[in-house]
CSV table of N, CA and C in Angstrom, one decimal:
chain,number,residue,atom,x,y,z
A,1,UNK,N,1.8,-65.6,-6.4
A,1,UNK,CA,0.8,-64.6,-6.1
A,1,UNK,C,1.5,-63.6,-5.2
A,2,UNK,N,1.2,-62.3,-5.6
A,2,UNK,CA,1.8,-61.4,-4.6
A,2,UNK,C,0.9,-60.5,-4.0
A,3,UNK,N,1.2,-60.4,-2.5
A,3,UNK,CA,-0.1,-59.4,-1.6
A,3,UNK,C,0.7,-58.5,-1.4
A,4,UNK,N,0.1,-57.4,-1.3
A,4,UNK,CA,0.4,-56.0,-0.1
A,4,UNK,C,-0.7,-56.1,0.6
A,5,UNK,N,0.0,-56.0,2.3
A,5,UNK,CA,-0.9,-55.6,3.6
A,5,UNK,C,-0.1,-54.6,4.5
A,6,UNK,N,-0.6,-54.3,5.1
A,6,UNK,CA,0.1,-53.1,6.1
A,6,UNK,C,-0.6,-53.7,7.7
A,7,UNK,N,0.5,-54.1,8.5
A,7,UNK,CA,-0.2,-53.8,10.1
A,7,UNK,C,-0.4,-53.2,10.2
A,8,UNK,N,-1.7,-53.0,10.5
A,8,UNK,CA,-2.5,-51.6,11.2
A,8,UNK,C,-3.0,-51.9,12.8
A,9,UNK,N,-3.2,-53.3,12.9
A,9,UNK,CA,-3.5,-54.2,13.9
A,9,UNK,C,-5.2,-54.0,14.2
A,10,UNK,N,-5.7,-53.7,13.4
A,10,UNK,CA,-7.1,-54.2,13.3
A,10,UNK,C,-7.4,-54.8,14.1
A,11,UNK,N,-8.4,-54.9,14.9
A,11,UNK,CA,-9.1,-55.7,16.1
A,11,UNK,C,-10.7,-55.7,16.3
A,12,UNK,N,-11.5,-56.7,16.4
A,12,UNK,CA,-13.0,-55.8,16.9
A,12,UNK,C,-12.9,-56.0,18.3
A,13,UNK,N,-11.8,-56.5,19.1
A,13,UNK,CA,-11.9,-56.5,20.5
A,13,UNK,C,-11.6,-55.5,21.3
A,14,UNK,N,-10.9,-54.6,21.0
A,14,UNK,CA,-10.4,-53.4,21.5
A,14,UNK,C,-10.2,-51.8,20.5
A,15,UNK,N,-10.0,-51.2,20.9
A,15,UNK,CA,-9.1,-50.0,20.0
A,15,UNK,C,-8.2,-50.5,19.4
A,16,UNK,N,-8.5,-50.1,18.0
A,16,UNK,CA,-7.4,-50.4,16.8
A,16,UNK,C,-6.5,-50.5,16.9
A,17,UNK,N,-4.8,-51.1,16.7
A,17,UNK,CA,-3.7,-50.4,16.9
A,17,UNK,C,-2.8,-50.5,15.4
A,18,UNK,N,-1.6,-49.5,15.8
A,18,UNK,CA,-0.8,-50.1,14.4
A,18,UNK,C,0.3,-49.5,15.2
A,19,UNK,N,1.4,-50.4,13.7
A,19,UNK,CA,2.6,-50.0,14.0
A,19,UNK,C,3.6,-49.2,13.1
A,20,UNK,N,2.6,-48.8,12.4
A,20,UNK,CA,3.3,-47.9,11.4
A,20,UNK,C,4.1,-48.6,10.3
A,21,UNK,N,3.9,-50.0,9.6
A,21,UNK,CA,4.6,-51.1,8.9
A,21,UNK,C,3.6,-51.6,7.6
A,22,UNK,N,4.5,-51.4,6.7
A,22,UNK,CA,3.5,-52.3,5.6
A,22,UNK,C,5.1,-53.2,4.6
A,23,UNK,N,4.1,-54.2,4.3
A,23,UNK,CA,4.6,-55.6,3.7
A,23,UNK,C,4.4,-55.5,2.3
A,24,UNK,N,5.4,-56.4,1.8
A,24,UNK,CA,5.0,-56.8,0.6
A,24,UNK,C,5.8,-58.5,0.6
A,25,UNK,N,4.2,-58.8,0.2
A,25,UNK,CA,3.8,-60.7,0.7
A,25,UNK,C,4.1,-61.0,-0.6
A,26,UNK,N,4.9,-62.4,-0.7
A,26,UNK,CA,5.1,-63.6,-1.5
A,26,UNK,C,4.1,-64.8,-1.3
A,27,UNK,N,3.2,-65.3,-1.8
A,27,UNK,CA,2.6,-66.1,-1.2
A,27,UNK,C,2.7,-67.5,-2.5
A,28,UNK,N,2.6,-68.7,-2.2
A,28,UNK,CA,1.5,-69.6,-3.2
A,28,UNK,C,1.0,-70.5,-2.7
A,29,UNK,N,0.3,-71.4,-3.8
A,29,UNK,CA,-0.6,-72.1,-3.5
A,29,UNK,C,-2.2,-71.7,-4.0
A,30,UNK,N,-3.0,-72.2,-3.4
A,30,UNK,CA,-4.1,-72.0,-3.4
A,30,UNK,C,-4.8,-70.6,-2.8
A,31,UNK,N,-5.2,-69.9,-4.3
A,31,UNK,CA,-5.8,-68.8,-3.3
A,31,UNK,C,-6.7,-68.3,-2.4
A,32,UNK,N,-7.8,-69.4,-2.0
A,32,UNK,CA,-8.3,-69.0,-0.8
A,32,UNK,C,-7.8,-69.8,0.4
A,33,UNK,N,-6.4,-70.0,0.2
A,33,UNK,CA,-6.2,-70.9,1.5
A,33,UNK,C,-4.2,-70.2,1.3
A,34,UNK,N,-3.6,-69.1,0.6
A,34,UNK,CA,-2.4,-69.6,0.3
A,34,UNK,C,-1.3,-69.1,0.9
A,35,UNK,N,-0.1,-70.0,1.3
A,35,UNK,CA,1.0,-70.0,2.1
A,35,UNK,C,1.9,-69.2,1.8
A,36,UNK,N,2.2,-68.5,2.9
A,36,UNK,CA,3.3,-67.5,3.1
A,36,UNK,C,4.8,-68.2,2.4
A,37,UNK,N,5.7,-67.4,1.2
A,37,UNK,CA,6.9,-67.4,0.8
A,37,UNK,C,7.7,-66.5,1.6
A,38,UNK,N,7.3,-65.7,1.6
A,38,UNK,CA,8.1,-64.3,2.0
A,38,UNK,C,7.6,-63.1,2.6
A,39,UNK,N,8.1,-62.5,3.4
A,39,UNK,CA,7.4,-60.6,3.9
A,39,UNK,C,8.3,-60.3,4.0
A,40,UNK,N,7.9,-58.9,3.4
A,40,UNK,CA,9.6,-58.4,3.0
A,40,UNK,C,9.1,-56.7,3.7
A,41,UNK,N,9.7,-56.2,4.4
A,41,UNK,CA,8.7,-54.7,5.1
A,41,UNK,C,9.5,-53.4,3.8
A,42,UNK,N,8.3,-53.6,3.3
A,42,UNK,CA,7.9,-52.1,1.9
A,42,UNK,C,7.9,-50.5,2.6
A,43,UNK,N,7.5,-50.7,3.8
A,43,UNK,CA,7.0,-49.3,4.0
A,43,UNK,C,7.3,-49.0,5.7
A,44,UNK,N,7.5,-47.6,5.4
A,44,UNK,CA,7.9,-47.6,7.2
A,44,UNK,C,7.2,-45.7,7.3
A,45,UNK,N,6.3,-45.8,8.6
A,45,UNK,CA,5.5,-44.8,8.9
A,45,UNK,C,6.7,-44.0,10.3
A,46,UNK,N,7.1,-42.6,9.9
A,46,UNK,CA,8.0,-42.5,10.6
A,46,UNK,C,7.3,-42.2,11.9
A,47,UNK,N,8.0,-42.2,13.1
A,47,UNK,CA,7.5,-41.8,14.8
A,47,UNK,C,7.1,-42.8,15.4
A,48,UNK,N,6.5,-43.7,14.1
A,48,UNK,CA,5.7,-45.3,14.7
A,48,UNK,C,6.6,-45.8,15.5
A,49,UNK,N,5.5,-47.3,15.9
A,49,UNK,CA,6.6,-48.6,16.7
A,49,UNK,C,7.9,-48.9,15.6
A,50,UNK,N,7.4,-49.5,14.5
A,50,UNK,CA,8.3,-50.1,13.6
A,50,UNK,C,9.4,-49.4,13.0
A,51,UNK,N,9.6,-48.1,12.9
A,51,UNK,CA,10.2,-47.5,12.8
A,51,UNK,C,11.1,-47.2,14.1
A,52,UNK,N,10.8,-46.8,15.1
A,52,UNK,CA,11.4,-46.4,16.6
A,52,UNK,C,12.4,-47.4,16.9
A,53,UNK,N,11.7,-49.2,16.6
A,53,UNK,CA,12.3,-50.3,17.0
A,53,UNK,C,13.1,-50.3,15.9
A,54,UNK,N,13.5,-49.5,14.9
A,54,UNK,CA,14.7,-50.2,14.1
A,54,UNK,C,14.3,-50.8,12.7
A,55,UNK,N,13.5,-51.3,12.8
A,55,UNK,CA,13.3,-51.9,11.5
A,55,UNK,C,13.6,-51.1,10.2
A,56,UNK,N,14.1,-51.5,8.8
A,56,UNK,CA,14.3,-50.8,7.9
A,56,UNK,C,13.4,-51.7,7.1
A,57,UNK,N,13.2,-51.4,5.7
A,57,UNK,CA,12.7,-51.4,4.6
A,57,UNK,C,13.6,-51.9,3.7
A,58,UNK,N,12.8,-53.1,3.6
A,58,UNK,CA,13.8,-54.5,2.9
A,58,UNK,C,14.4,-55.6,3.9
A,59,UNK,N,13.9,-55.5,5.0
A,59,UNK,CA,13.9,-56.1,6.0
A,59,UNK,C,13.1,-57.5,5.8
A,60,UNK,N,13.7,-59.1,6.2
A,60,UNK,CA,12.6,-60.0,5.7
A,60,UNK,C,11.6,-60.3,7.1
A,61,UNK,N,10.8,-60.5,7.5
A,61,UNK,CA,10.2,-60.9,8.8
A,61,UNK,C,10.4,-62.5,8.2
A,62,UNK,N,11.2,-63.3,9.8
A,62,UNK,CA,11.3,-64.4,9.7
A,62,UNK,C,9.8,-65.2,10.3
A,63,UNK,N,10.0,-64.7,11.7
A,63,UNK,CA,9.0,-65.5,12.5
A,63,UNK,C,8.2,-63.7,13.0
A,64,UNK,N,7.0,-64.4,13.8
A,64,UNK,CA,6.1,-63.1,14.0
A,64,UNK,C,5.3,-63.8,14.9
A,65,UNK,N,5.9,-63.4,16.5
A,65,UNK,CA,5.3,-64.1,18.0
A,65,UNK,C,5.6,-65.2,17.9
A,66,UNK,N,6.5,-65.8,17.4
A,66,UNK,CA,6.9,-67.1,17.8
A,66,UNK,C,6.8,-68.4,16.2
A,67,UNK,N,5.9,-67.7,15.5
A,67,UNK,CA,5.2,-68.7,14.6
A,67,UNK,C,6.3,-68.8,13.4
A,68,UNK,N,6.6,-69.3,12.4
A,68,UNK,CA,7.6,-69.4,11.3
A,68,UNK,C,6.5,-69.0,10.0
A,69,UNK,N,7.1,-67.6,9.2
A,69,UNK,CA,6.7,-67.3,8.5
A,69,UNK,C,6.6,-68.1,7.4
A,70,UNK,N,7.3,-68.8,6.8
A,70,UNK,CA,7.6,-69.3,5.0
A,70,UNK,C,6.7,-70.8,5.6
A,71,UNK,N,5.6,-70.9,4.6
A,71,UNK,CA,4.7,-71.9,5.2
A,71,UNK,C,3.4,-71.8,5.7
A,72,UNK,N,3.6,-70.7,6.5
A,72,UNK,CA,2.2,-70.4,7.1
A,72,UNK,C,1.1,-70.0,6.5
A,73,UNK,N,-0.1,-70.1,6.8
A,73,UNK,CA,-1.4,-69.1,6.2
A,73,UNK,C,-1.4,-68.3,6.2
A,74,UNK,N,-1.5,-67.5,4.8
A,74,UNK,CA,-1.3,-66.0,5.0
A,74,UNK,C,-2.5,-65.7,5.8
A,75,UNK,N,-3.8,-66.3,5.9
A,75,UNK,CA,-4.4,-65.7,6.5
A,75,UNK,C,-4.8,-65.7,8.3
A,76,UNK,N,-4.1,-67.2,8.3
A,76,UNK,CA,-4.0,-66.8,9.9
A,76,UNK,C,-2.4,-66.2,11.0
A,77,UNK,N,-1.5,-65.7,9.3
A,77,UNK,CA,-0.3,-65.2,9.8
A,77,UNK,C,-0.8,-63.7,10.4
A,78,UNK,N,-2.0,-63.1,9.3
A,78,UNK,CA,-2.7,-61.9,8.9
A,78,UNK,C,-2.9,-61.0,10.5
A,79,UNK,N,-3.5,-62.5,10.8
A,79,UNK,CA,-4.5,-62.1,12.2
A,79,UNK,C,-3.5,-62.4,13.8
A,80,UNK,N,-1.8,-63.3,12.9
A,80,UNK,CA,-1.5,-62.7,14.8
A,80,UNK,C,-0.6,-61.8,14.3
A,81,UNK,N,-0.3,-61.0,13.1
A,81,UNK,CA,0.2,-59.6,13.6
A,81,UNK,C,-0.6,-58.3,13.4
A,82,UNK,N,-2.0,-58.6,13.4
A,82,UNK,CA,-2.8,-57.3,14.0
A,82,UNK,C,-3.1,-57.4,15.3
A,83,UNK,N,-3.0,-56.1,16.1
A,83,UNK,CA,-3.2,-56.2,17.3
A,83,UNK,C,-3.6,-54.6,17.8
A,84,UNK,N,-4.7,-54.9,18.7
A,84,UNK,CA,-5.2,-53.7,19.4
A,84,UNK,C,-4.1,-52.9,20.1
A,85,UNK,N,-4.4,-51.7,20.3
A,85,UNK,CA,-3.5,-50.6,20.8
A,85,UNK,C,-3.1,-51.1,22.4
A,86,UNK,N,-1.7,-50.7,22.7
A,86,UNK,CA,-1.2,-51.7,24.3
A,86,UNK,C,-0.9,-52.7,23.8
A,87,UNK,N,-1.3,-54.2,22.9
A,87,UNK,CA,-0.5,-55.0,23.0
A,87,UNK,C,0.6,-54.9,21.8
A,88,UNK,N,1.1,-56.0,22.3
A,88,UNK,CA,2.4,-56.3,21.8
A,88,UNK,C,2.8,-57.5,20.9
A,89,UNK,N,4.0,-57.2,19.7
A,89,UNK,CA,4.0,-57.8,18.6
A,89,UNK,C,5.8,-58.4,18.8
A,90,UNK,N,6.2,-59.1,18.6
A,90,UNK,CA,7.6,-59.7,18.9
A,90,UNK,C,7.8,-60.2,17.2
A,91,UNK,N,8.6,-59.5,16.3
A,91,UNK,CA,9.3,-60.0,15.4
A,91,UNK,C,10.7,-60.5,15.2
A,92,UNK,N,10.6,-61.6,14.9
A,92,UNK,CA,12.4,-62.0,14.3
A,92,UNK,C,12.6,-61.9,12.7
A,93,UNK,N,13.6,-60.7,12.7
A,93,UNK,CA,13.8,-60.3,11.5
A,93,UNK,C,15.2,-60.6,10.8
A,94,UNK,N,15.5,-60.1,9.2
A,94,UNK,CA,16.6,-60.8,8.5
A,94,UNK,C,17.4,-59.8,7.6
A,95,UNK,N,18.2,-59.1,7.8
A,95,UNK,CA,18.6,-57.9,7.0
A,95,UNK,C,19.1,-58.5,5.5
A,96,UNK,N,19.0,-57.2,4.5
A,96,UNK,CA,19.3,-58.1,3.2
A,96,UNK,C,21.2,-58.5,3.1
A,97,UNK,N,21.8,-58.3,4.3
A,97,UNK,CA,22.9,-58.6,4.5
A,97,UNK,C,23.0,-60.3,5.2
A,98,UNK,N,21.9,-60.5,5.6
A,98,UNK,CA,21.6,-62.1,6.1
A,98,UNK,C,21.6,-61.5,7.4
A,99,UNK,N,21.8,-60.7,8.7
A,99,UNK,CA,22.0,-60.8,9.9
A,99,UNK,C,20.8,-60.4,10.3
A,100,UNK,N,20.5,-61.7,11.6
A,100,UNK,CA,19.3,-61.6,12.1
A,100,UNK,C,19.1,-60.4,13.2
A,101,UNK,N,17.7,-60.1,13.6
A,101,UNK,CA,17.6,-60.0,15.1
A,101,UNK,C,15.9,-60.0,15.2
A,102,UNK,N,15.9,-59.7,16.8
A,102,UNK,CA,14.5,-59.7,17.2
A,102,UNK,C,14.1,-58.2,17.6
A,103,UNK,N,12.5,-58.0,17.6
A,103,UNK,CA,12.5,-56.4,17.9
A,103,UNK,C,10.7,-57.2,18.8
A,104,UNK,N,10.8,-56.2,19.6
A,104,UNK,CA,9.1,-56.4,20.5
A,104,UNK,C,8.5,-55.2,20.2
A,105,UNK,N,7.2,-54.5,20.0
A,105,UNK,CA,7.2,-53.5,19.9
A,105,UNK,C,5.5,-53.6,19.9
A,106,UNK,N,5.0,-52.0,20.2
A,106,UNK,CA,3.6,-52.2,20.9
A,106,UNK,C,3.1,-51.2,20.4
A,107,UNK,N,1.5,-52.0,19.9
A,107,UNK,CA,0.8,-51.4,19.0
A,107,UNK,C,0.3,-49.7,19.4
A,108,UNK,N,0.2,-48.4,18.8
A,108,UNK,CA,-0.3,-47.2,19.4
A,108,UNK,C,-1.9,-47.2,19.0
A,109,UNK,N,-2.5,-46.4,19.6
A,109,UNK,CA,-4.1,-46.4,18.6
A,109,UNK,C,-3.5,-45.3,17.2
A,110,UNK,N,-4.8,-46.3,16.7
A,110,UNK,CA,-5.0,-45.9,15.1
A,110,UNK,C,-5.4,-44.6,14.8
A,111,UNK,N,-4.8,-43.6,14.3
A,111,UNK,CA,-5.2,-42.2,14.0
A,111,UNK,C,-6.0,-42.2,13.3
């Protein structure tokens, strides 16, 4: 199964935030319940966080705040990287060269 999602950081707790980033998700399993293969970053909104911090396009996200991507629920992976505007997102990422790193980067409000 394959998703596209974009952080936008959706919240009903606060002001929206995003980071200017969209995905394109590997997933399987079961579809109302199915586990993350892969996120691979499809899209990059320029001036954003995600962009500012470096990230490129074709970039894998390994972990996302701590959690390990390949495995997880896509749907409770969904909800820890949206986040209201002010906070903050900590990715560990994987170039298509294999070399890792980590980027922190903080949501703006939603235009």
């Amino acid at each position: 199964m394959l998703l596209m999602f974009t952080c936008l950081g959706v919240s009903a707790a606060g002001q929206p935030g995003q980071f200017g980033i969209g995905f394109k998700v590997e997933t399987e399993g079961f579809m109302l319940n199915p586990k993350l293969k892969s996120v691979v970053v499809s899209d990059l909104q320029p001036g954003l966080p995600a962009d500012k911090a470096g990230i490129k396009v074709g970039d894998e996200v390994v972990e996302a705040d701590g959690k390990t991507i390949a495995g997880a629920s896509a749907f409770g992976m969904r909800s820890t990287m949206h986040k209201d505007a002010g906070q903050a997102l900590t990715l560990k990422l994987k170039h298509p060269t294999g070399d890792s790193y980590t980027i922190t980067m903080v949501a703006v409000p939603k235009t």
